[in-house]
Tab-separated table of C-alpha atoms in Angstrom:
chain	number	residue	atom	x	y	z
A	1	MET	CA	20.189	-5.066	38.666
A	2	ARG	CA	19.333	-8.706	39.067
A	3	CYS	CA	16.425	-9.924	41.129
A	4	CYS	CA	17.440	-12.028	44.075
A	5	ASN	CA	14.058	-13.728	44.479
A	6	ALA	CA	13.448	-16.123	41.567
A	7	THR	CA	9.690	-16.338	42.166
A	8	LYS	CA	9.133	-12.612	41.515
A	9	CYS	CA	11.190	-12.311	38.346
A	10	ALA	CA	9.698	-13.181	34.985
A	11	PRO	CA	11.975	-15.071	32.604
A	12	ARG	CA	13.568	-12.854	29.988
A	13	ALA	CA	12.679	-13.524	26.386
A	14	LYS	CA	15.460	-14.614	24.067
A	15	GLY	CA	16.078	-12.695	20.863
A	16	PRO	CA	15.462	-9.080	19.818
A	17	PRO	CA	12.661	-6.958	21.305
A	18	ALA	CA	9.231	-7.062	19.684
A	19	ARG	CA	9.504	-3.528	18.262
A	20	ILE	CA	12.615	-4.495	16.295
A	21	VAL	CA	10.957	-7.634	14.964
A	22	LEU	CA	7.900	-5.607	13.935
A	23	ARG	CA	10.055	-2.970	12.220
A	24	ARG	CA	11.918	-5.655	10.261
A	25	HIS	CA	8.615	-7.228	9.224
A	26	VAL	CA	7.183	-3.889	8.027
A	27	VAL	CA	10.342	-2.966	6.116
A	28	ARG	CA	10.511	-6.378	4.462
A	29	ASN	CA	6.861	-6.211	3.385
A	30	ALA	CA	7.288	-2.649	2.095
A	31	ARG	CA	10.284	-3.708	0.001
A	32	ILE	CA	8.388	-6.670	-1.424
A	33	SER	CA	5.393	-4.451	-2.258
A	34	VAL	CA	7.509	-1.820	-4.007
A	35	LEU	CA	9.391	-4.425	-6.025
A	36	THR	CA	6.132	-6.110	-7.027
A	37	VAL	CA	4.592	-2.848	-8.247
A	38	LEU	CA	7.774	-1.935	-10.129
A	39	GLY	CA	7.858	-5.358	-11.727
A	40	LEU	CA	4.222	-5.178	-12.811
A	41	ALA	CA	4.315	-1.538	-14.004
A	42	PRO	CA	4.732	-2.384	-17.709
A	43	VAL	CA	1.785	-4.777	-17.502
A	44	LEU	CA	-0.441	-2.382	-15.548
A	45	SER	CA	-0.057	0.521	-17.986
A	46	LEU	CA	-2.599	-0.518	-20.582
A	47	GLN	CA	-2.548	2.573	-22.778
A	48	ASN	CA	0.049	4.944	-24.128
A	49	ALA	CA	0.094	8.020	-21.886
A	50	ARG	CA	1.363	10.219	-24.727
A	51	ALA	CA	-1.234	9.157	-27.319
A	52	MET	CA	-3.466	12.074	-28.353
A	53	ASN	CA	-6.888	12.224	-29.982
A	54	ILE	CA	-7.141	15.841	-31.093
A	55	PRO	CA	-10.639	15.564	-32.656
A	56	GLY	CA	-11.933	14.106	-29.368
A	57	ARG	CA	-10.712	17.009	-27.199
A	58	PHE	CA	-12.979	17.903	-24.277
A	59	SER	CA	-15.483	15.159	-25.174
A	60	ALA	CA	-18.319	14.445	-22.776
A	61	PRO	CA	-18.302	11.239	-20.714
A	62	SER	CA	-19.059	8.097	-22.705
A	63	ALA	CA	-18.729	4.320	-22.434
A	64	ALA	CA	-15.146	4.512	-23.728
A	65	HIS	CA	-14.141	7.437	-21.486
A	66	TRP	CA	-16.059	7.459	-18.209
A	67	LEU	CA	-14.894	10.931	-17.122
A	68	GLY	CA	-14.617	12.442	-20.599
A	69	GLN	CA	-11.409	13.605	-22.278
A	70	ASP	CA	-8.902	16.336	-21.488
A	71	GLY	CA	-7.469	19.072	-23.732
A	72	PHE	CA	-5.237	16.585	-25.537
A	73	GLY	CA	-8.008	14.057	-26.176
A	74	ARG	CA	-6.747	11.589	-23.586
A	75	GLY	CA	-9.292	9.708	-21.472
A	76	MET	CA	-9.482	10.945	-17.893
A	77	CYS	CA	-10.491	7.480	-16.653
A	78	ARG	CA	-10.370	4.383	-18.753
A	79	PRO	CA	-12.601	1.461	-17.681
A	80	GLY	CA	-11.104	-1.959	-17.257
């Protein structure tokens, strides 16, 4: 229904509603973030996840392995 009194009606905004614009913005940023992480994954993985150090199994925390080592001798948290 159209308003017959022009002084009471606010002008309608052109273009899509704000919620659609916001959704597009969020989806676009999410896609860019996922692609960036996937592109940098080989660079971010600094150590071989399958490498084992059997003599160092269950070692206590040290400067090289801040949280110690697991049952396969892998560091639980590697600094840097």
